[in-house]
Short mmCIF file of C-alpha atoms and ligand atoms in Angstrom, two decimals:
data_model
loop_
_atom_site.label_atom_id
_atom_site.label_comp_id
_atom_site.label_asym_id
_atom_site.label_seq_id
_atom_site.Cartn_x
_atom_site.Cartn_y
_atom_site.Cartn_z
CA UNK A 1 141.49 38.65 14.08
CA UNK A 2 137.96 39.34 14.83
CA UNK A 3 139.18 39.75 18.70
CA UNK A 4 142.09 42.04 18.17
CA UNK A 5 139.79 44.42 16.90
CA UNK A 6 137.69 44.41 19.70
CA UNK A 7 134.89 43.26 17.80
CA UNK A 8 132.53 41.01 18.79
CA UNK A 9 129.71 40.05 16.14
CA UNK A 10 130.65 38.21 13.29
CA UNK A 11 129.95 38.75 9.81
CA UNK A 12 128.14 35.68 8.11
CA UNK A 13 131.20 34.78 6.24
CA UNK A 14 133.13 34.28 9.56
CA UNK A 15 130.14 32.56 11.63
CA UNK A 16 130.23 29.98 8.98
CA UNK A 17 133.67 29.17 9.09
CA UNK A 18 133.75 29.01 12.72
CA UNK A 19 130.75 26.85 12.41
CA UNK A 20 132.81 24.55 10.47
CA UNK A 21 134.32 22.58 13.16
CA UNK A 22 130.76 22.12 14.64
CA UNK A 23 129.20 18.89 12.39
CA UNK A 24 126.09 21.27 10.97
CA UNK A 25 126.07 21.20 6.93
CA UNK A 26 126.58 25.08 5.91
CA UNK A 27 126.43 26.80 2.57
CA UNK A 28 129.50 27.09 1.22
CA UNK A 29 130.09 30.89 1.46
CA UNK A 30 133.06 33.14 0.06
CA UNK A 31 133.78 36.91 0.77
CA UNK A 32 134.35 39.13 -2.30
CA UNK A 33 135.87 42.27 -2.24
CA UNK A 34 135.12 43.38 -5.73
CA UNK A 35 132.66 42.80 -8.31
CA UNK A 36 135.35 40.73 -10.27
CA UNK A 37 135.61 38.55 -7.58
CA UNK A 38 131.87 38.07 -7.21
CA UNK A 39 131.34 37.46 -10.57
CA UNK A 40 134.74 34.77 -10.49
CA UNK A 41 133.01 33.19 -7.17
CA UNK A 42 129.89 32.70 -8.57
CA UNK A 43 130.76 31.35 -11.48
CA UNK A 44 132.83 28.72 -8.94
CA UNK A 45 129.90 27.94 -6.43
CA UNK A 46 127.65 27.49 -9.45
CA UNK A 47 123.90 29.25 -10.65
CA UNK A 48 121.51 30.24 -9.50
CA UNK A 49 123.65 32.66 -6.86
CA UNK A 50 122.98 34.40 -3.89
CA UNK A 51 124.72 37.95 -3.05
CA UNK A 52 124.86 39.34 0.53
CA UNK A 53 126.29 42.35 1.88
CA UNK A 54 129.12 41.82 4.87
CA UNK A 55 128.79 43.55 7.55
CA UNK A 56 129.73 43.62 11.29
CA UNK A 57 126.97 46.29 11.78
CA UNK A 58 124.33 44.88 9.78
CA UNK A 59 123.09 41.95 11.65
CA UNK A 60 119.46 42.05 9.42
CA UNK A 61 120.80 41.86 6.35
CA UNK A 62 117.84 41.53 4.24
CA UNK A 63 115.70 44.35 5.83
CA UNK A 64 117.78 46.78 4.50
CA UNK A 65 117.74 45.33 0.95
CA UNK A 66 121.31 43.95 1.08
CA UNK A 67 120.43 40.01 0.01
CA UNK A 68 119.59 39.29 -3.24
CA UNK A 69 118.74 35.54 -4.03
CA UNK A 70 117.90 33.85 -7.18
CA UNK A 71 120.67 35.03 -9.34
CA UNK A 72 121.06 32.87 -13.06
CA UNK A 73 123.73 34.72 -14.38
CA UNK A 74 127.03 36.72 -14.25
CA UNK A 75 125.13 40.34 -14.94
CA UNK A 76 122.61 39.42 -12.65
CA UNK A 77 125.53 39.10 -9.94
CA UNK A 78 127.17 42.05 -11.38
CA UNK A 79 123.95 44.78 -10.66
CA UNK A 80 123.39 42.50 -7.11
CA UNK A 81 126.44 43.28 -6.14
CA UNK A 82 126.02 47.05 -7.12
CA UNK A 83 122.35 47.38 -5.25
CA UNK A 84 123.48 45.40 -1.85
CA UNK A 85 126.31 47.78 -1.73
CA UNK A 86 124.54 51.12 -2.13
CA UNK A 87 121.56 49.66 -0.29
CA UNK A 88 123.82 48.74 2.65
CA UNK A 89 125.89 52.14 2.45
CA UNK A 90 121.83 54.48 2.11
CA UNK A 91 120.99 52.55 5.70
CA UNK A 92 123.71 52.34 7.18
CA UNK A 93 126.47 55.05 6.13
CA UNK A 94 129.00 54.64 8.90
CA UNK A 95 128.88 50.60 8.53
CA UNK A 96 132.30 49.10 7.60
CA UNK A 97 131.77 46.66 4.59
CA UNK A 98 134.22 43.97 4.11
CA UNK A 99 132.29 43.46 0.88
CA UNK A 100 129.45 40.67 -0.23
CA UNK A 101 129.29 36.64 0.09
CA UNK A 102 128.45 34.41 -2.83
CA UNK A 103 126.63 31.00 -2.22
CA UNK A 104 124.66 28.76 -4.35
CA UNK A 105 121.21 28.87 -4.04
CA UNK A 106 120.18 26.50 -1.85
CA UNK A 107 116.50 23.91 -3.24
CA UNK A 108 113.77 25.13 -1.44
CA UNK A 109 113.32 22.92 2.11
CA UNK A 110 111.30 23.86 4.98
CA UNK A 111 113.11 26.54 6.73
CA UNK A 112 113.50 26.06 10.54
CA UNK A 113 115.88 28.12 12.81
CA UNK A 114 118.19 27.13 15.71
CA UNK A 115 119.55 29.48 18.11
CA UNK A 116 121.70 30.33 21.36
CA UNK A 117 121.20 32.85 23.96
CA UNK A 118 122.58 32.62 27.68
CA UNK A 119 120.57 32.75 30.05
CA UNK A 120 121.82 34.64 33.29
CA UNK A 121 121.33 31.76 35.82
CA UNK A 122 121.04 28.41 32.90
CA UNK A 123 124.07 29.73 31.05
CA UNK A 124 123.64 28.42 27.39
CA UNK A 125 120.45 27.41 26.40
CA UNK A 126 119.02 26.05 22.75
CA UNK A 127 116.39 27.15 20.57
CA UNK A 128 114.55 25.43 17.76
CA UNK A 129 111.83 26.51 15.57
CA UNK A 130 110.64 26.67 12.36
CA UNK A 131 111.55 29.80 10.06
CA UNK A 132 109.51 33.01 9.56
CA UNK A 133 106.19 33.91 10.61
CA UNK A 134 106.08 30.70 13.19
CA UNK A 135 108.93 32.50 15.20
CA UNK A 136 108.54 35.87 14.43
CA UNK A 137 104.99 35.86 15.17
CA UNK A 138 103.87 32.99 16.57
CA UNK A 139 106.96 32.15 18.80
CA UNK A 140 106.81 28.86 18.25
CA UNK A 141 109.93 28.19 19.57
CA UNK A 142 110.92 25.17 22.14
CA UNK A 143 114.13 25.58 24.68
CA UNK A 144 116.38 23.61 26.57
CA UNK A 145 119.45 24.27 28.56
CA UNK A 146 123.06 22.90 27.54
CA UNK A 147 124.28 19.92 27.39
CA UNK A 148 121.34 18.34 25.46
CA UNK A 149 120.73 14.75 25.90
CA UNK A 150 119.26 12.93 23.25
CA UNK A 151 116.26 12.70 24.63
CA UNK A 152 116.00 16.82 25.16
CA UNK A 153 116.92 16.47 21.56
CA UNK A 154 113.61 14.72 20.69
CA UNK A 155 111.76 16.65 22.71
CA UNK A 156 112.49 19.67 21.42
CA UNK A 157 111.97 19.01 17.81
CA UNK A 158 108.68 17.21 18.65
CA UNK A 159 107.07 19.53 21.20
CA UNK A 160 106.41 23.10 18.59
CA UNK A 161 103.04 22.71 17.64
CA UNK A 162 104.21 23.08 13.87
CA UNK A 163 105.90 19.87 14.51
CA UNK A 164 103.39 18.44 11.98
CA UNK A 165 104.73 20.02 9.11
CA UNK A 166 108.45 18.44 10.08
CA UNK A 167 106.62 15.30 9.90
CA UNK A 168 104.27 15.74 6.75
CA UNK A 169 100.99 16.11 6.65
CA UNK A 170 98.17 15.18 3.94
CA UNK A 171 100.68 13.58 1.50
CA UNK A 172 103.22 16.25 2.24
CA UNK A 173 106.65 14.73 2.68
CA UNK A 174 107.67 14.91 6.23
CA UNK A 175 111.82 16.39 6.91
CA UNK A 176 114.98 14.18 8.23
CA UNK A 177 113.60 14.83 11.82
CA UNK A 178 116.75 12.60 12.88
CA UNK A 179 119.48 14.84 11.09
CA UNK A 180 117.95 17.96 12.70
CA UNK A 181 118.10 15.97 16.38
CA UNK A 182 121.30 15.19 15.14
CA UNK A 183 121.87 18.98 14.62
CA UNK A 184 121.08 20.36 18.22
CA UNK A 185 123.18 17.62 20.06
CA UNK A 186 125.80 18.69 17.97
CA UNK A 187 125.89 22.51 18.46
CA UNK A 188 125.50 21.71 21.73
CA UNK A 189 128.68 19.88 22.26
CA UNK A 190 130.46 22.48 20.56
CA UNK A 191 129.15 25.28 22.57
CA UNK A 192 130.09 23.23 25.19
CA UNK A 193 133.49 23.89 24.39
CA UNK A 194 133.21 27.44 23.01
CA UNK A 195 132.28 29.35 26.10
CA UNK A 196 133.03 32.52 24.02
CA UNK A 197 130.28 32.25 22.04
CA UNK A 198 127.45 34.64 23.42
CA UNK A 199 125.02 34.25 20.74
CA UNK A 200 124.43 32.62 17.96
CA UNK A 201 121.53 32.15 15.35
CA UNK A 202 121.50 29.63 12.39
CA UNK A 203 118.41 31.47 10.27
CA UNK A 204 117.23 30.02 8.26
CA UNK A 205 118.07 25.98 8.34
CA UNK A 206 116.75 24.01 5.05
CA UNK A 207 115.20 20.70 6.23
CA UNK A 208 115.01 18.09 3.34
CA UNK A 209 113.59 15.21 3.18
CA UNK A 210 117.13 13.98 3.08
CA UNK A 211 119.08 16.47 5.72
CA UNK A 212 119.47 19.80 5.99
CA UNK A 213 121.66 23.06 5.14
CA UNK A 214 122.13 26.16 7.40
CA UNK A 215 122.21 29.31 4.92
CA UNK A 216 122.84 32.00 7.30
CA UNK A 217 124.58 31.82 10.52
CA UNK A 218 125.58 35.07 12.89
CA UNK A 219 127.37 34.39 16.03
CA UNK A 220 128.10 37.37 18.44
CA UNK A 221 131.34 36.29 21.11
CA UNK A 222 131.73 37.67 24.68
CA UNK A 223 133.23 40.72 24.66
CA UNK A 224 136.86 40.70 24.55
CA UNK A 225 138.72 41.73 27.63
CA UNK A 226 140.62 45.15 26.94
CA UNK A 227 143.70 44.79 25.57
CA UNK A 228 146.59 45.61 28.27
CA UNK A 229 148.94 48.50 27.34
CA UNK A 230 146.58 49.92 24.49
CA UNK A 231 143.76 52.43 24.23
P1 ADP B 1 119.17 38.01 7.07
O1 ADP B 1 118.63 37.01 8.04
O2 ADP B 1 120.39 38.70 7.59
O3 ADP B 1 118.15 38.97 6.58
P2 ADP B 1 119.66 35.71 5.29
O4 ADP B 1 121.06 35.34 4.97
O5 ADP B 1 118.94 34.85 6.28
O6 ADP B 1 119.67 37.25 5.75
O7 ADP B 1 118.85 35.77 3.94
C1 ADP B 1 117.49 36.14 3.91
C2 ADP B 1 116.64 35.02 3.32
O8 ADP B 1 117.12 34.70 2.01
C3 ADP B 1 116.71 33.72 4.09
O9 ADP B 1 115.79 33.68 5.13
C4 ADP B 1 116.43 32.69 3.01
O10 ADP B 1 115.03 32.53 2.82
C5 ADP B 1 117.02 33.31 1.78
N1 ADP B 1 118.37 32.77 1.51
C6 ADP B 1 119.53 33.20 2.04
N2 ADP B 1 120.58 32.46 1.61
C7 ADP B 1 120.06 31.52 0.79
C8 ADP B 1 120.61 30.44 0.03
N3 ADP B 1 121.93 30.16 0.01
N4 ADP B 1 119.75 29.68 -0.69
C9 ADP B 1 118.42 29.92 -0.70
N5 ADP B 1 117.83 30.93 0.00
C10 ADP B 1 118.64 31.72 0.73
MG1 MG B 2 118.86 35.01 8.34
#
């Protein structure tokens, strides 16, 4: 569907259930197209809540105020669902809005990031890093081109120099370093076999002691070839 429109980023909702084939634990995430239906979904994912806006044209959701995280109660999803919505429609008035996802708040975990770009002569290649500041600043980041082999796997996990706090440091419990190995060999397989995919970000990932969760995932596809006979 996303393809007959010609469109070629999608929305957080649909990234994660394309993702779902690819063996990476996701939030379970459900698009609501009124506040009803927020309220009905988050009562069904369970407290606290998380609202998002849902957007094709807003790829940064939260820097124009359109996440909302921490939510306890029904009212509390309610006026979420009200601010995203305005927020989203003040910065970005000609956006189309398919409406906000609702996902359980995810425990707190150290938040690391894996991504895709394609590189013009390596085709696909991975990206790992932890979340926030270390990327965004920092660029701690460490790449490899796909397929991974286990051992590109290790590497890549073990060569950012915040691999120390993956592994725990002064009494700090370390991450499942394994499960996000685990992770990258698996997204790479599946890119492997989804050439269409042009992009794609999973931003942040929790590491837990015990695995991990991806709570935001964007994926942006080739663009489509035009459409014979239309247009
Ligand atoms: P964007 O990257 O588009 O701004 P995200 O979906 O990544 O939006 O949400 C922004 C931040 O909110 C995340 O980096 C994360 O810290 C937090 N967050 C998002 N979803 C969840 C969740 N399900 N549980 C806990 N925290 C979340
Ligand atoms: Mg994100």
């Amino acid at each position: 569907m996303v393809r007959q429109e010609g469109r070629a980023v999608l929305t957080e909702v649909e990234s994660k259930a394309f993702l779902q084939g690819a063996g990476i634990p996701v939030a379970e995430t459900r698009l609501a197209t009124s506040r009803k239906e927020a309220l009905a979904l988050a009562r069904e994912l369970g407290f606290p809540a998380v609202v998002k806006v849902v957007s094709p044209q807003i790829i940064h959701k939260s820097d124009i105020g359109g996440v909302k995280v921490g939510l306890t109660n029904g009212a509390e999803v309610g006026r979420a669902y009200d601010q995203v919505l305005a927020a989203a429609r003040t910065a970005s008035p000609a956006a189309t809005i398919h409406g906000v996802s609702i996902q359980r708040m995810a425990s707190p975990g150290v938040e690391v990031i894996i991504g895709m770009t394609k590189d013009i002569q390596f085709g696909p290649v991975l990206m790992f890093g932890l979340g926030g500041v270390m990327v965004e600043v920092l660029k701690d980041v460490a790449f490899r081109i796909v397929p991974l082999t286990r051992r590109d796997a290790r590497q890549m996990v073990r060569e950012i120099k915040g691999f120390p706090i993956l592994e725990g440091y002064r009494g700090q419990r370390g991450v499942d370093i394994p499960r996000l190995e685990q992770a990258l060999l698996d997204l790479s397989a599946f890119l492997e076999k989804h050439d269409e995919v042009k992009e794609l970000d999973l931003n942040p990932i929790f590491a837990y002691q015990d695995g991990i969760l991806a709570v935001d995932a964007r994926v942006i596809l080739e663009e489509p070839a035009p459409v014979a006979g239309r247009g």
